[in-house]
mmCIF file of C-alpha atoms and ligand atoms in Angstrom:
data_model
loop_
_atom_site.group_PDB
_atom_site.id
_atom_site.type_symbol
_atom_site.label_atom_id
_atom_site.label_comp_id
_atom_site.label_asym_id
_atom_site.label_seq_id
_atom_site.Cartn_x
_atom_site.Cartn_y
_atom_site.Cartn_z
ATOM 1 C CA UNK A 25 62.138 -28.622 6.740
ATOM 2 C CA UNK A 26 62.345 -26.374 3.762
ATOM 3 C CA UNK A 27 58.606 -28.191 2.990
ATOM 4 C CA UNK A 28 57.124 -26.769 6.048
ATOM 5 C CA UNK A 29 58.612 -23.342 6.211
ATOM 6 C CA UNK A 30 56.390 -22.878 2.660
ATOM 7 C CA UNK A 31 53.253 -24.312 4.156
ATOM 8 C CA UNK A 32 53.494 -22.234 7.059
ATOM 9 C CA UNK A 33 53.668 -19.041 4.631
ATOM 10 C CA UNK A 34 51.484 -20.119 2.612
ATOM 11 C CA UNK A 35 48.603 -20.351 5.614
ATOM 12 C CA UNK A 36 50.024 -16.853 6.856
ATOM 13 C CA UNK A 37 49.561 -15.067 3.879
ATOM 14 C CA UNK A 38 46.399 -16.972 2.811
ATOM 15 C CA UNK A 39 44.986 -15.565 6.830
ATOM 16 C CA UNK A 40 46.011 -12.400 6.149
ATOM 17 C CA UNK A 41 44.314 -12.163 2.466
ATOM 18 C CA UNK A 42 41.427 -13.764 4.170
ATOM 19 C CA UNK A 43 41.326 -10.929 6.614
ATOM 20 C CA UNK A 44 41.833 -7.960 4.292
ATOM 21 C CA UNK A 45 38.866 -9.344 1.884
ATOM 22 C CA UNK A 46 36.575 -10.090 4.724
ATOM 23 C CA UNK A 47 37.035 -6.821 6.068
ATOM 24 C CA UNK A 48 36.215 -4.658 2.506
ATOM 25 C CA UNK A 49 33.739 -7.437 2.153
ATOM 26 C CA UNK A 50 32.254 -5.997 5.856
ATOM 27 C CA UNK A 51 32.259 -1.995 5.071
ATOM 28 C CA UNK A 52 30.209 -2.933 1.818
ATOM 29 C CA UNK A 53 27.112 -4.700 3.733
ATOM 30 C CA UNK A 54 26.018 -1.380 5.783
ATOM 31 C CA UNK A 55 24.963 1.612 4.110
ATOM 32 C CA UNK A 56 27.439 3.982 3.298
ATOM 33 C CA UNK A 57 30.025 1.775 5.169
ATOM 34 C CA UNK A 58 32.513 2.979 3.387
ATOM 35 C CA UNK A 59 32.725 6.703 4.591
ATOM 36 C CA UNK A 60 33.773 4.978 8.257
ATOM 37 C CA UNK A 61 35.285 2.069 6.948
ATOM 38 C CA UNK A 62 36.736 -0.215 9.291
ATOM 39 C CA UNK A 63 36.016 2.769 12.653
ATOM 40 C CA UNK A 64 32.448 1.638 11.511
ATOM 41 C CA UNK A 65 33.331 -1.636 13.451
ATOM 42 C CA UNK A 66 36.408 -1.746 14.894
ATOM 43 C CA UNK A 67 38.142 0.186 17.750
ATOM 44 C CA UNK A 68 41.250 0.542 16.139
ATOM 45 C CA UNK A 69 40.084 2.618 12.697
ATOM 46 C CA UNK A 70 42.547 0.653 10.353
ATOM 47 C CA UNK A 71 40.526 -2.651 11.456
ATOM 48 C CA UNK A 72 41.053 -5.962 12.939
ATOM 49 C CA UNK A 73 41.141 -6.576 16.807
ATOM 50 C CA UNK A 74 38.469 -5.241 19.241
ATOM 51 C CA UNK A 75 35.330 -4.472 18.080
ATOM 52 C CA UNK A 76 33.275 -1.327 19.031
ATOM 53 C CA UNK A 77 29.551 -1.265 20.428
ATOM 54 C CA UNK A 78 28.181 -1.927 16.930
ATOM 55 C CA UNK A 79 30.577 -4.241 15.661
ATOM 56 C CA UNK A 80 30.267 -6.051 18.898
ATOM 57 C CA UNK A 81 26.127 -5.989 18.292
ATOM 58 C CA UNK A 82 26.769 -7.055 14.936
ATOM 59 C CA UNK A 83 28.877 -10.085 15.272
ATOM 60 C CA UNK A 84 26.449 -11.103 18.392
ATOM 61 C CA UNK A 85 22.806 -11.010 16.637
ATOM 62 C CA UNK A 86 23.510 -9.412 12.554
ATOM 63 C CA UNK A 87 25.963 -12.162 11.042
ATOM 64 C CA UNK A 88 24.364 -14.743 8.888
ATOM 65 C CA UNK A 89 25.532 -18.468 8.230
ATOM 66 C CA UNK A 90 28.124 -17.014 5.603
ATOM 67 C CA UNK A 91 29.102 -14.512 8.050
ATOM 68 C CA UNK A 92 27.717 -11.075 6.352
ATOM 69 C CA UNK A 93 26.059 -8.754 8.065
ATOM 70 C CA UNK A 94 22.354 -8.536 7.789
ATOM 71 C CA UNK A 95 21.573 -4.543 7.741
ATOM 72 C CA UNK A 96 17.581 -4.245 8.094
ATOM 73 C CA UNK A 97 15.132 -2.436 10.070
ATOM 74 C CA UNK A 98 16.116 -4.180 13.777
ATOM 75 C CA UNK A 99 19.878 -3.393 13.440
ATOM 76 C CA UNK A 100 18.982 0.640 12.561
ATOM 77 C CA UNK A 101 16.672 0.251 15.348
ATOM 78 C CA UNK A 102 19.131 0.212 17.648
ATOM 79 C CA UNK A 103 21.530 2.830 19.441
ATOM 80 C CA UNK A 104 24.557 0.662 19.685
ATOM 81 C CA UNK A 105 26.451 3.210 21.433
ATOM 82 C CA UNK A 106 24.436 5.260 23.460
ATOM 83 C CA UNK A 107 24.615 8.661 21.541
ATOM 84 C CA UNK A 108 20.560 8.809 21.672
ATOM 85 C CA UNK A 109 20.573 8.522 17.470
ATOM 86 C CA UNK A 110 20.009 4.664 16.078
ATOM 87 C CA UNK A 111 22.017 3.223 13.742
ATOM 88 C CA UNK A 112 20.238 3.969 11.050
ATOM 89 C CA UNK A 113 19.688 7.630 11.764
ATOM 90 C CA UNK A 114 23.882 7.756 11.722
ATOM 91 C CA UNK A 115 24.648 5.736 8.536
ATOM 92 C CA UNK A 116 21.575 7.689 7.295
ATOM 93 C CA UNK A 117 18.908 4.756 6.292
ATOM 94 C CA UNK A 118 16.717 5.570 9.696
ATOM 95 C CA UNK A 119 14.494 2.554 7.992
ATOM 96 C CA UNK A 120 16.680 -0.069 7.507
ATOM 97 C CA UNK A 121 15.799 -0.481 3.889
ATOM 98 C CA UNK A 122 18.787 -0.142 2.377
ATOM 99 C CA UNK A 123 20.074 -2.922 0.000
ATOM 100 C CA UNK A 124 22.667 -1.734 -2.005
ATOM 101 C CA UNK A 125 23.733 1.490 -3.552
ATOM 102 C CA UNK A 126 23.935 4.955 -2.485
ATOM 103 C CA UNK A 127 22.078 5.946 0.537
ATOM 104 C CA UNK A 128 20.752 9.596 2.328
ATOM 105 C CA UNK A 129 23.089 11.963 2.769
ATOM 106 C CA UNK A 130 27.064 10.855 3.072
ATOM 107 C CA UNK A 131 27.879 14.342 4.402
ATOM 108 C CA UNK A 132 25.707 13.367 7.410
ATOM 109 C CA UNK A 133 27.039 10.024 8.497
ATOM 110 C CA UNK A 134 28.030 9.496 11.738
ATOM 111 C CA UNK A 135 30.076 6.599 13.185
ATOM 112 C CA UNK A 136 26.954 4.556 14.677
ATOM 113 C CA UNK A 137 29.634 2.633 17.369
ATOM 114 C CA UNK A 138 31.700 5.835 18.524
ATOM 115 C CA UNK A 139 29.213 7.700 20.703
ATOM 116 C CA UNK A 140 31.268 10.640 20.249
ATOM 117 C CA UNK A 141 30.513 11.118 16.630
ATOM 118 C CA UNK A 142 27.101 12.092 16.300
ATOM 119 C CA UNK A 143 24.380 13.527 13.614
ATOM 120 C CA UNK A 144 23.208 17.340 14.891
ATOM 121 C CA UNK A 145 20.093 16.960 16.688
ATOM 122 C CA UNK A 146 18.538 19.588 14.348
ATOM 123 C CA UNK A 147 19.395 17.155 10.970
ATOM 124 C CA UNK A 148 17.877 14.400 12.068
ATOM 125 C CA UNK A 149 15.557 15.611 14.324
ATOM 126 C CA UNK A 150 12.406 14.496 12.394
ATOM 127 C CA UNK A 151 13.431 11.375 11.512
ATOM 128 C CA UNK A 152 14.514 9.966 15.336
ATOM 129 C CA UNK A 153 10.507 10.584 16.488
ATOM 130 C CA UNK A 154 8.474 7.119 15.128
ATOM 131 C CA UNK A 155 5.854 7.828 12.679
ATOM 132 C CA UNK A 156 3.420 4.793 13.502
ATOM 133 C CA UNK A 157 3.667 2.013 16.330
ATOM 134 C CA UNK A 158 5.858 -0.679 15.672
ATOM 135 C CA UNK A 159 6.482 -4.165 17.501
ATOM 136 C CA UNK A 160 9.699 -5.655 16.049
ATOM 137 C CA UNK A 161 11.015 -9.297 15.738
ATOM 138 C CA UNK A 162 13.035 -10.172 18.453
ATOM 139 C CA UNK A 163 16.561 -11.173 18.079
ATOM 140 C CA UNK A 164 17.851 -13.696 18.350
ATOM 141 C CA UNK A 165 15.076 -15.938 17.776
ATOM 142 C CA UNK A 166 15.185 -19.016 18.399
ATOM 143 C CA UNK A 167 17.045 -17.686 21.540
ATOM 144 C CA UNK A 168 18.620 -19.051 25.067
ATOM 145 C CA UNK A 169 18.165 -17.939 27.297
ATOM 146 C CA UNK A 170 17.530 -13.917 26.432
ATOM 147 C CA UNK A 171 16.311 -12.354 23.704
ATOM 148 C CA UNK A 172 15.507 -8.574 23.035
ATOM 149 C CA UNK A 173 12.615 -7.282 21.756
ATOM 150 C CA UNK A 174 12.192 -3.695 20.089
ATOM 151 C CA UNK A 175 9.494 -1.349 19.592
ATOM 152 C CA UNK A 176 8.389 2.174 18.646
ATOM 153 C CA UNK A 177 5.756 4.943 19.728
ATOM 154 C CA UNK A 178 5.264 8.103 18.273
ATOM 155 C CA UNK A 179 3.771 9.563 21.157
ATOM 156 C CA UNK A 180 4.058 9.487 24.710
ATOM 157 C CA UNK A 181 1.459 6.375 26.041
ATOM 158 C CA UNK A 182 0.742 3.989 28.768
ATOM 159 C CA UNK A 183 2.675 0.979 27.836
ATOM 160 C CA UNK A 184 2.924 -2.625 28.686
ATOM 161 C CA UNK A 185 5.136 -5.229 26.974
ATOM 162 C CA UNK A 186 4.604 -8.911 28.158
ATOM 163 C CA UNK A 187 5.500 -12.720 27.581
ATOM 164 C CA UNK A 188 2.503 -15.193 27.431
ATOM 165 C CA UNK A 189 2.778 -19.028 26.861
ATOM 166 C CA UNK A 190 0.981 -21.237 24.736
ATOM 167 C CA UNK A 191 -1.615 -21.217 26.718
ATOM 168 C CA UNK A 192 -2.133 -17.890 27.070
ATOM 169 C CA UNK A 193 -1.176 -17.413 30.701
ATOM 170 C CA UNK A 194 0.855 -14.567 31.635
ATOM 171 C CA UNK A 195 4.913 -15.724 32.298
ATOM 172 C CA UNK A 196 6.380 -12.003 32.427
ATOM 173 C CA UNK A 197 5.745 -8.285 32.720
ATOM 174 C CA UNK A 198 9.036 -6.747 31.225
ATOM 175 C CA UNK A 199 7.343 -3.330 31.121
ATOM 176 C CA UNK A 200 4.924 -1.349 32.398
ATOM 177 C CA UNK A 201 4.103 2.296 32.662
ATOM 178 C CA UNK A 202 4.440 6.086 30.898
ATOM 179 C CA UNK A 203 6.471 6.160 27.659
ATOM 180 C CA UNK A 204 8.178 9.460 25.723
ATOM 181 C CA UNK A 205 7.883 8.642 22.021
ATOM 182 C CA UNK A 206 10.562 6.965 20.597
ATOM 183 C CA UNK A 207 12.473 3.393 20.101
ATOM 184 C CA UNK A 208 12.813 0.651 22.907
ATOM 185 C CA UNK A 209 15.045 -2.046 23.283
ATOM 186 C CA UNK A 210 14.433 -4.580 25.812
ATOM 187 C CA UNK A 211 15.748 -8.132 27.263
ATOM 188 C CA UNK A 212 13.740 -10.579 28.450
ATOM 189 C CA UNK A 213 15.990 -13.284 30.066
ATOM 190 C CA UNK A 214 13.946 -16.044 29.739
ATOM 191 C CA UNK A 215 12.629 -15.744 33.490
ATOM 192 C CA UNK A 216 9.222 -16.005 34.629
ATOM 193 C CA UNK A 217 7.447 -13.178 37.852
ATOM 194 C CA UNK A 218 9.369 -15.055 39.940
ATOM 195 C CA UNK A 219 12.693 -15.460 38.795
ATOM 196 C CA UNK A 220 12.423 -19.367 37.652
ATOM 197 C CA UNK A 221 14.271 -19.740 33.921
ATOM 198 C CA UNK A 222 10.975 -20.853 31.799
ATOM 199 C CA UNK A 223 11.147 -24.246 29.799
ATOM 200 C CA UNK A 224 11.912 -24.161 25.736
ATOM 201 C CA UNK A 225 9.170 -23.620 23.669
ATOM 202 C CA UNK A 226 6.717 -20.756 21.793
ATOM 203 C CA UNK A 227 6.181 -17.832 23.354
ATOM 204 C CA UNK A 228 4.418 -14.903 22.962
ATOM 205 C CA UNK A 229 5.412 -11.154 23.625
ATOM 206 C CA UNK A 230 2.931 -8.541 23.536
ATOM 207 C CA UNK A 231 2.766 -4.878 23.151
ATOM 208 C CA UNK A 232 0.008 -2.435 24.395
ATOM 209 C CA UNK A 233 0.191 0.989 23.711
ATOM 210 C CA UNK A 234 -2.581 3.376 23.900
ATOM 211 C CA UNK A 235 -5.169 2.128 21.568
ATOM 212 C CA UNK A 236 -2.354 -0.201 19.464
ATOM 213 C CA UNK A 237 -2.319 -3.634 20.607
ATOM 214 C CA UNK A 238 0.304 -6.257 18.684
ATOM 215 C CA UNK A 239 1.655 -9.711 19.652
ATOM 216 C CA UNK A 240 4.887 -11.989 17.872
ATOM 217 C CA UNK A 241 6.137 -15.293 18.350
ATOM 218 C CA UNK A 242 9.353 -16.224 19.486
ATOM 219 C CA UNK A 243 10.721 -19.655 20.703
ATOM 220 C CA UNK A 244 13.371 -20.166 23.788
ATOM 221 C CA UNK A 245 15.527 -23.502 22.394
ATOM 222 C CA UNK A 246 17.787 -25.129 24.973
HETATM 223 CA CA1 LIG B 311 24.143 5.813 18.020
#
């Protein structure tokens, strides 16, 4: 009996460690993770348990095969919780370039999944506009049966984003119409015009806007 009581603490304690490492492990794979620590994730700011909008984006689309997060242009992209400043713009690498190291201005980060902790408008002003036209990977790729694609204007344009097959043929029109500068995230659920789930494959998404005209391929696995 004695035999089991050991193993049992032994897995306990072993869980716990587990968690404790994976969670400093966590803070150190976004830039300047450590100024929010755990709040950078979690809902409860001393960690573990529910996650926040950008935890929860994280653990859905950012987390390789070892389980780290994978900080880069398409997670900063994003506004995980709806304060109108990305990611990037609160942990203060707007870019997503960061790989290690010190990074902007610590004094300026924000929490980027507590939308009531926010950069001034006025600080990062400048850098929320786009400076050039961007169509980003989508994510996840290969995906079933949505996926989300991302882009950027840095003026206001006619705009039209739209999945092609193979062949070339038109499947979807996820948007169309006047756009304010700025970033855009949007789903495409794997539906064709008519509201028929498509079959796996390669498809195409492409983005016209104004003058700048870019296509990327993505491929719907069942
Ligand atoms: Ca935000």
């Amino acid at each position: 009996m004695k035999k089991y009581i050991y193993i049992f603490l032994f897995l306990v304690s072993s869980f716990t460690a587990s968690l404790l490492i994976s969670r400093d492990f966590r803070v150190g794979q976004i830039p300047n993770g450590g100024i929010n620590s755990c709040a950078n994730c979690h809902v409860n700011p001393s960690g573990g348990g529910p996650r926040n909008s950008f935890g929860q984006k994280v653990e859905e689309s950012f987390l390789n095969i070892q389980g780290n997060v994978q900080w880069g242009p398409q997670l900063a992209a994003l506004d995980s919780d709806g304060d109108g400043f990305t990611n990037g713009v609160e942990l203060q690498n707007p870019t997503g370039n960061w790989s290690g190291g010190p990074v902007g201005d610590p004094s300026k980060v924000t929490n980027p999944g507590d939308p009531f902790s926010k950069p001034s408008p006025t600080s990062v002003a400048i850098e929320n506009i786009p400076q050039q036209y961007r169509l980003l990977n989508n994510y996840p790729n290969p995906f079933n049966p949505s996926t989300t694609i991302v882009f950027e204007i840095p003026k206001e344009e006619y705009v039209s984003l739209q999945v092609f097959n193979i062949n070339g043929e038109l499947i979807k029109t996820i948007s169309q119409g006047e756009f304010n500068a700025g970033r855009y995230e949007k789903i495409w659920d794997g539906k064709d015009e008519y509201g028929n789930l498509v079959v796996s494959g390669i498809y195409f998404y492409k983005l016209r806007a104004g003058h700048f005209e870019k296509a990327q391929q993505m491929i719907l696995l069942k």
